[in-house]
Amino acid sequence: MPLSAARFSTGGATTASLELPAATLTHTAAVARLGHALSDHTRTRILLALREAPACPSDLAGALGVSRQVMSNQLSCLRGCGLVESVKEGRRTWYRLADDSLGPALDGLLSLTLAVDPDCCGPECTCS
């Protein structure tokens, strides 16, 4: 639903007001869960890695340079947030993003981050 602007006057000054689409408690809870997941560097790196392809916890742990215990804890948190899901295949468990729209949403957040701070992730970046 698009945002629409309405103008109103307050004591001679004209001010713009936005009519926002209604956000339910479910919407705000989902955004809060995403915010919680992204607030941890390791969880963010896991989500970004899973954009590319499903992965096993041991492979993710090795790629991200964390212990298997840390990976297990972080994947458990991401499952609890509803952002990743596990799929058992024989003796291995694969993790993938829980929703197909999550990958493009993460791409959009990356674009926004780089638009806000164009020097981020350049040759002299210290954010990692």
Coordinates of N, CA, C and O in Angstrom, one line a residue:
M1 N 0.8 -1.2 0.0 CA 0.0 0.0 0.0 C 0.9 1.2 0.0 O 1.8 1.4 0.9
P2 N 0.8 2.1 -1.0 CA 1.7 3.3 -1.1 C 1.4 4.3 0.0 O 0.3 4.4 0.5
L3 N 2.4 5.1 0.4 CA 2.2 6.2 1.3 C 1.7 7.4 0.6 O 2.0 7.6 -0.5
S4 N 0.8 8.1 1.2 CA 0.3 9.3 0.6 C 0.5 10.5 1.5 O 0.4 10.3 2.8
A5 N 0.8 11.6 1.0 CA 1.1 12.8 1.8 C -0.1 13.7 1.8 O -0.7 13.9 0.8
A6 N -0.4 14.2 2.9 CA -1.5 15.2 3.1 C -0.9 16.5 3.7 O 0.0 16.4 4.5
R7 N -1.3 17.6 3.2 CA -0.8 18.9 3.8 C -1.9 19.5 4.7 O -3.0 19.4 4.5
F8 N -1.4 20.0 5.8 CA -2.3 20.7 6.7 C -1.6 21.9 7.3 O -0.4 22.0 7.2
S9 N -2.4 22.9 7.7 CA -1.8 24.1 8.2 C -1.9 24.2 9.7 O -2.9 23.9 10.3
T10 N -0.8 24.7 10.3 CA -0.7 24.9 11.8 C -0.2 26.3 12.0 O 1.0 26.5 11.9
G11 N -1.1 27.2 12.3 CA -0.7 28.5 12.7 C 0.0 29.3 11.5 O 1.0 29.9 11.8
G12 N -0.4 29.1 10.3 CA 0.3 29.7 9.2 C 1.3 28.9 8.5 O 1.6 29.2 7.4
A13 N 1.9 27.9 9.1 CA 2.9 27.1 8.5 C 2.2 25.9 7.9 O 1.3 25.3 8.5
T14 N 2.7 25.4 6.8 CA 2.1 24.2 6.1 C 3.1 23.1 6.5 O 4.3 23.2 6.3
T15 N 2.5 22.0 6.9 CA 3.2 20.8 7.3 C 2.7 19.6 6.6 O 1.5 19.5 6.3
A16 N 3.6 18.7 6.2 CA 3.2 17.5 5.5 C 3.0 16.4 6.5 O 3.7 16.3 7.5
S17 N 2.0 15.6 6.3 CA 1.7 14.5 7.1 C 1.6 13.2 6.3 O 1.0 13.2 5.2
L18 N 2.1 12.1 6.7 CA 2.1 10.9 6.0 C 1.0 10.0 6.5 O 0.8 9.9 7.7
E19 N 0.2 9.3 5.6 CA -0.7 8.3 6.0 C 0.0 7.0 5.8 O 0.2 6.6 4.7
L20 N 0.3 6.3 6.9 CA 1.0 5.1 6.8 C 0.1 3.9 6.7 O -1.0 3.9 7.3
P21 N 0.5 2.8 6.0 CA -0.4 1.7 6.0 C -0.5 1.1 7.5 O 0.5 1.2 8.2
A22 N -1.6 0.5 7.8 CA -1.7 0.0 9.1 C -0.7 -1.2 9.4 O -0.6 -2.1 8.6
A23 N 0.0 -1.1 10.5 CA 0.9 -2.2 10.9 C 0.3 -2.9 12.0 O 0.0 -2.3 13.0
T24 N 0.1 -4.2 11.9 CA -0.5 -5.0 12.9 C 0.6 -5.4 13.9 O 1.8 -5.2 13.7
L25 N 0.2 -6.0 15.0 CA 1.2 -6.5 16.0 C 2.0 -7.6 15.3 O 3.2 -7.7 15.6
T26 N 1.4 -8.3 14.4 CA 2.2 -9.4 13.7 C 3.3 -8.8 12.9 O 4.4 -9.3 12.9
H27 N 2.9 -7.7 12.2 CA 4.0 -7.0 11.4 C 5.1 -6.5 12.2 O 6.3 -6.7 11.9
T28 N 4.8 -5.8 13.3 CA 5.8 -5.2 14.1 C 6.6 -6.3 14.8 O 7.9 -6.2 14.9
A29 N 6.0 -7.4 15.2 CA 6.8 -8.5 15.8 C 7.7 -9.1 14.8 O 8.9 -9.5 15.1
A30 N 7.3 -9.3 13.5 CA 8.2 -9.8 12.5 C 9.4 -8.9 12.2 O 10.5 -9.4 12.1
V31 N 9.1 -7.6 12.1 CA 10.3 -6.7 11.9 C 11.2 -6.7 13.1 O 12.4 -6.7 13.0
A32 N 10.6 -6.8 14.3 CA 11.5 -6.9 15.5 C 12.3 -8.1 15.5 O 13.5 -8.1 15.9
R33 N 11.8 -9.3 15.1 CA 12.6 -10.5 15.0 C 13.7 -10.4 14.0 O 14.8 -10.8 14.3
L34 N 13.4 -9.7 12.9 CA 14.5 -9.5 11.9 C 15.6 -8.6 12.5 O 16.8 -8.9 12.3
G35 N 15.1 -7.6 13.2 CA 16.1 -6.7 13.8 C 17.0 -7.4 14.8 O 18.2 -7.2 14.9
H36 N 16.3 -8.2 15.6 CA 17.1 -9.0 16.6 C 18.1 -9.9 15.9 O 19.3 -10.0 16.3
A37 N 17.7 -10.6 14.9 CA 18.6 -11.5 14.1 C 19.8 -10.7 13.6 O 20.9 -11.1 13.7
L38 N 19.5 -9.5 13.0 CA 20.6 -8.7 12.3 C 21.5 -8.0 13.3 O 22.5 -7.5 13.0
S39 N 21.1 -8.0 14.6 CA 21.8 -7.2 15.6 C 23.1 -8.0 16.0 O 24.0 -7.4 16.6
D40 N 23.2 -9.2 15.6 CA 24.4 -10.0 15.9 C 25.2 -10.2 14.6 O 24.7 -10.7 13.6
H41 N 26.5 -9.9 14.7 CA 27.4 -10.0 13.5 C 27.4 -11.4 12.9 O 27.3 -11.6 11.7
T42 N 27.5 -12.4 13.7 CA 27.5 -13.8 13.2 C 26.2 -14.2 12.6 O 26.2 -14.8 11.5
R43 N 25.1 -13.9 13.2 CA 23.8 -14.2 12.6 C 23.6 -13.5 11.3 O 23.1 -14.1 10.3
T44 N 24.1 -12.2 11.2 CA 24.0 -11.5 9.9 C 24.8 -12.2 8.8 O 24.3 -12.4 7.7
R45 N 26.0 -12.6 9.2 CA 26.9 -13.3 8.2 C 26.3 -14.6 7.8 O 26.4 -15.0 6.6
I46 N 25.6 -15.3 8.7 CA 24.9 -16.6 8.3 C 23.8 -16.3 7.3 O 23.7 -17.0 6.3
L47 N 23.0 -15.3 7.6 CA 21.9 -15.0 6.7 C 22.4 -14.6 5.3 O 21.9 -15.0 4.3
L48 N 23.5 -13.8 5.3 CA 24.0 -13.4 4.0 C 24.6 -14.6 3.3 O 24.5 -14.7 2.1
A49 N 25.2 -15.5 4.0 CA 25.8 -16.7 3.4 C 24.7 -17.6 2.8 O 24.8 -18.2 1.7
L50 N 23.6 -17.7 3.5 CA 22.5 -18.6 3.1 C 21.7 -18.0 1.9 O 20.9 -18.7 1.2
R51 N 22.0 -16.7 1.6 CA 21.4 -16.1 0.3 C 21.9 -16.9 -0.9 O 21.2 -17.0 -1.9
E52 N 23.1 -17.3 -0.8 CA 23.8 -18.0 -2.0 C 23.2 -19.4 -2.2 O 23.0 -19.8 -3.3
A53 N 23.2 -20.2 -1.1 CA 22.7 -21.6 -1.2 C 22.5 -22.1 0.2 O 23.1 -21.6 1.2
P54 N 21.7 -23.2 0.3 CA 21.6 -23.9 1.6 C 23.0 -24.4 2.0 O 23.9 -24.7 1.2
A55 N 23.2 -24.6 3.3 CA 24.5 -25.1 3.8 C 24.3 -25.9 5.1 O 23.3 -25.7 5.8
C56 N 25.3 -26.7 5.4 CA 25.3 -27.5 6.6 C 26.0 -26.6 7.7 O 26.9 -25.8 7.4
P57 N 25.6 -26.8 9.0 CA 26.2 -26.1 10.1 C 27.8 -26.2 10.1 O 28.4 -25.2 10.3
S58 N 28.3 -27.3 9.9 CA 29.8 -27.5 9.9 C 30.4 -26.7 8.8 O 31.5 -26.1 9.0
D59 N 29.8 -26.7 7.6 CA 30.4 -25.9 6.5 C 30.3 -24.4 6.8 O 31.2 -23.6 6.5
L60 N 29.1 -24.0 7.3 CA 29.0 -22.6 7.7 C 30.0 -22.1 8.8 O 30.6 -21.1 8.7
A61 N 30.2 -23.0 9.8 CA 31.1 -22.7 10.9 C 32.5 -22.5 10.3 O 33.2 -21.6 10.7
G62 N 32.9 -23.4 9.4 CA 34.2 -23.3 8.8 C 34.4 -22.1 8.0 O 35.4 -21.4 8.1
A63 N 33.4 -21.8 7.2 CA 33.4 -20.6 6.3 C 33.5 -19.3 7.1 O 34.1 -18.3 6.7
L64 N 32.8 -19.3 8.2 CA 32.7 -18.0 9.0 C 33.7 -18.0 10.1 O 33.8 -17.0 10.8
G65 N 34.4 -19.0 10.3 CA 35.5 -19.0 11.3 C 35.0 -19.0 12.8 O 35.5 -18.4 13.6
V66 N 33.9 -19.8 13.0 CA 33.3 -19.9 14.4 C 33.3 -21.4 14.7 O 33.3 -22.2 13.9
S67 N 33.1 -21.6 16.0 CA 33.0 -23.0 16.5 C 31.6 -23.6 16.1 O 30.7 -22.9 15.8
R68 N 31.6 -24.9 16.1 CA 30.3 -25.6 15.8 C 29.2 -25.2 16.8 O 28.1 -25.1 16.5
Q69 N 29.7 -25.1 18.1 CA 28.7 -24.7 19.2 C 28.1 -23.3 18.9 O 26.9 -23.1 19.1
V70 N 29.0 -22.4 18.6 CA 28.5 -21.0 18.3 C 27.5 -21.1 17.1 O 26.4 -20.5 17.1
M71 N 27.9 -21.9 16.1 CA 27.0 -22.0 14.9 C 25.7 -22.6 15.3 O 24.6 -22.1 14.9
S72 N 25.7 -23.6 16.1 CA 24.5 -24.3 16.5 C 23.6 -23.3 17.3 O 22.4 -23.2 17.1
N73 N 24.2 -22.5 18.2 CA 23.4 -21.5 19.0 C 22.8 -20.5 18.1 O 21.6 -20.1 18.2
Q74 N 23.6 -20.0 17.1 CA 23.1 -18.9 16.2 C 22.0 -19.4 15.3 O 21.0 -18.7 15.0
L75 N 22.2 -20.6 14.8 CA 21.1 -21.2 13.9 C 19.9 -21.5 14.7 O 18.8 -21.3 14.1
S76 N 20.0 -21.9 15.9 CA 18.8 -22.0 16.8 C 18.1 -20.7 16.9 O 16.8 -20.7 16.9
C77 N 18.8 -19.7 17.1 CA 18.2 -18.3 17.3 C 17.5 -17.9 16.0 O 16.3 -17.5 16.0
L78 N 18.1 -18.2 14.9 CA 17.5 -17.8 13.6 C 16.3 -18.6 13.2 O 15.3 -18.1 12.7
R79 N 16.3 -19.9 13.7 CA 15.1 -20.7 13.5 C 14.0 -20.2 14.4 O 12.9 -20.1 13.9
G80 N 14.3 -19.8 15.6 CA 13.3 -19.3 16.5 C 12.7 -18.0 16.0 O 11.6 -17.7 16.2
C81 N 13.5 -17.2 15.3 CA 13.0 -15.9 14.7 C 12.2 -16.2 13.4 O 11.6 -15.3 12.8
G82 N 12.2 -17.5 12.9 CA 11.5 -17.8 11.7 C 12.2 -17.4 10.4 O 11.6 -17.3 9.4
L83 N 13.5 -17.2 10.5 CA 14.3 -16.7 9.3 C 15.0 -17.8 8.5 O 15.2 -17.7 7.4
V84 N 15.3 -18.9 9.2 CA 15.9 -20.1 8.5 C 15.1 -21.3 8.9 O 14.4 -21.4 9.9
E85 N 15.2 -22.3 8.0 CA 14.6 -23.6 8.3 C 15.6 -24.7 8.0 O 16.5 -24.5 7.3
S86 N 15.4 -25.8 8.7 CA 16.3 -26.9 8.5 C 15.7 -28.0 7.8 O 14.5 -28.2 7.9
V87 N 16.5 -28.7 7.0 CA 16.0 -29.8 6.2 C 16.9 -31.0 6.4 O 18.1 -30.9 6.1
K88 N 16.4 -32.1 6.9 CA 17.2 -33.3 7.2 C 17.4 -34.1 5.9 O 16.4 -34.3 5.1
E89 N 18.6 -34.4 5.6 CA 18.9 -35.2 4.4 C 19.9 -36.3 4.8 O 21.1 -36.0 4.9
G90 N 19.4 -37.5 5.0 CA 20.3 -38.5 5.5 C 20.8 -38.2 6.9 O 20.0 -37.9 7.8
R91 N 22.1 -38.2 7.1 CA 22.7 -37.9 8.4 C 23.0 -36.4 8.5 O 23.4 -35.9 9.5
R92 N 22.8 -35.7 7.4 CA 23.1 -34.2 7.5 C 21.9 -33.4 7.5 O 20.8 -33.8 7.1
T93 N 22.0 -32.2 8.1 CA 21.0 -31.2 8.2 C 21.4 -30.0 7.4 O 22.5 -29.5 7.7
W94 N 20.6 -29.6 6.5 CA 20.9 -28.4 5.7 C 20.0 -27.3 6.2 O 18.9 -27.5 6.6
Y95 N 20.6 -26.1 6.2 CA 19.8 -24.9 6.5 C 19.7 -24.0 5.3 O 20.6 -23.9 4.5
R96 N 18.5 -23.4 5.2 CA 18.2 -22.4 4.1 C 17.3 -21.3 4.7 O 16.8 -21.4 5.7
L97 N 17.3 -20.2 3.9 CA 16.4 -19.1 4.3 C 14.9 -19.6 4.3 O 14.6 -20.4 3.4
A98 N 14.2 -19.2 5.2 CA 12.8 -19.7 5.4 C 11.8 -19.2 4.4 O 10.8 -19.8 4.1
D99 N 12.2 -18.1 3.7 CA 11.3 -17.5 2.8 C 12.1 -17.0 1.6 O 13.1 -16.4 1.7
D100 N 11.6 -17.2 0.4 CA 12.3 -16.8 -0.9 C 12.5 -15.3 -0.9 O 13.4 -14.8 -1.6
S101 N 11.6 -14.5 -0.3 CA 11.7 -13.1 -0.4 C 12.8 -12.5 0.6 O 13.2 -11.4 0.5
L102 N 13.3 -13.4 1.5 CA 14.3 -12.9 2.4 C 15.6 -12.5 1.7 O 16.3 -11.5 2.1
G103 N 16.1 -13.3 0.8 CA 17.3 -13.0 0.1 C 17.3 -11.7 -0.6 O 18.2 -10.9 -0.4
P104 N 16.3 -11.4 -1.4 CA 16.2 -10.0 -2.0 C 16.1 -8.9 -1.0 O 16.6 -7.8 -1.2
A105 N 15.4 -9.2 0.1 CA 15.3 -8.2 1.2 C 16.7 -7.9 1.8 O 17.0 -6.7 2.0
L106 N 17.5 -8.9 2.0 CA 18.8 -8.7 2.5 C 19.7 -8.0 1.5 O 20.5 -7.1 1.9
D107 N 19.5 -8.3 0.2 CA 20.2 -7.6 -0.8 C 19.8 -6.1 -0.8 O 20.7 -5.2 -0.9
G108 N 18.6 -5.8 -0.6 CA 18.1 -4.4 -0.5 C 18.7 -3.7 0.7 O 19.1 -2.5 0.6
L109 N 18.8 -4.4 1.9 CA 19.5 -3.8 3.0 C 20.9 -3.5 2.8 O 21.5 -2.5 3.2
L110 N 21.6 -4.4 2.1 CA 23.0 -4.2 1.7 C 23.1 -3.0 0.8 O 24.0 -2.1 1.0
S111 N 22.2 -2.8 -0.2 CA 22.3 -1.7 -1.0 C 22.0 -0.4 -0.3 O 22.7 0.6 -0.5
L112 N 21.1 -0.4 0.7 CA 20.8 0.7 1.5 C 22.0 1.1 2.4 O 22.3 2.3 2.4
T113 N 22.6 0.1 2.9 CA 23.8 0.4 3.8 C 24.9 1.0 2.9 O 25.5 2.0 3.4
L114 N 25.1 0.5 1.7 CA 26.1 1.1 0.9 C 25.7 2.5 0.4 O 26.6 3.3 0.1
A115 N 24.4 2.7 0.2 CA 24.0 4.1 -0.2 C 24.1 5.1 0.9 O 24.5 6.2 0.7
V116 N 23.9 4.6 2.2 CA 24.0 5.5 3.3 C 25.5 5.8 3.6 O 25.9 6.9 3.9
D117 N 26.3 4.8 3.5 CA 27.8 5.0 3.7 C 28.5 4.4 2.5 O 28.9 3.2 2.5
P118 N 28.7 5.2 1.5 CA 29.4 4.6 0.2 C 30.8 4.2 0.5 O 31.3 3.4 -0.3
D119 N 31.5 4.6 1.5 CA 32.8 4.1 1.8 C 32.8 2.8 2.5 O 33.9 2.2 2.6
C120 N 31.7 2.3 2.9 CA 31.6 1.0 3.6 C 32.0 -0.1 2.6 O 31.6 -0.1 1.5
C121 N 32.8 -1.0 3.1 CA 33.2 -2.2 2.4 C 34.1 -1.9 1.2 O 34.2 -2.6 0.2
G122 N 34.7 -0.7 1.2 CA 35.7 -0.3 0.2 C 37.1 -0.8 0.6 O 37.2 -1.5 1.6
P123 N 38.1 -0.3 0.0 CA 39.5 -0.8 0.3 C 39.9 -0.5 1.7 O 40.7 -1.2 2.3
E124 N 39.4 0.5 2.3 CA 39.8 0.9 3.7 C 38.7 0.7 4.7 O 38.8 1.2 5.8
C125 N 37.8 -0.2 4.4 CA 36.7 -0.5 5.3 C 37.2 -1.2 6.5 O 38.0 -2.1 6.5
T126 N 36.6 -0.8 7.7 CA 36.9 -1.5 9.0 C 35.7 -2.1 9.6 O 35.7 -2.4 10.8
C127 N 34.6 -2.2 8.9 CA 33.4 -2.7 9.5 C 33.4 -4.2 9.8 O 32.6 -4.6 10.6
S128 N 34.2 -4.9 9.2 CA 34.2 -6.4 9.4 C 34.9 -6.8 10.6 O 35.9 -6.3 11.0

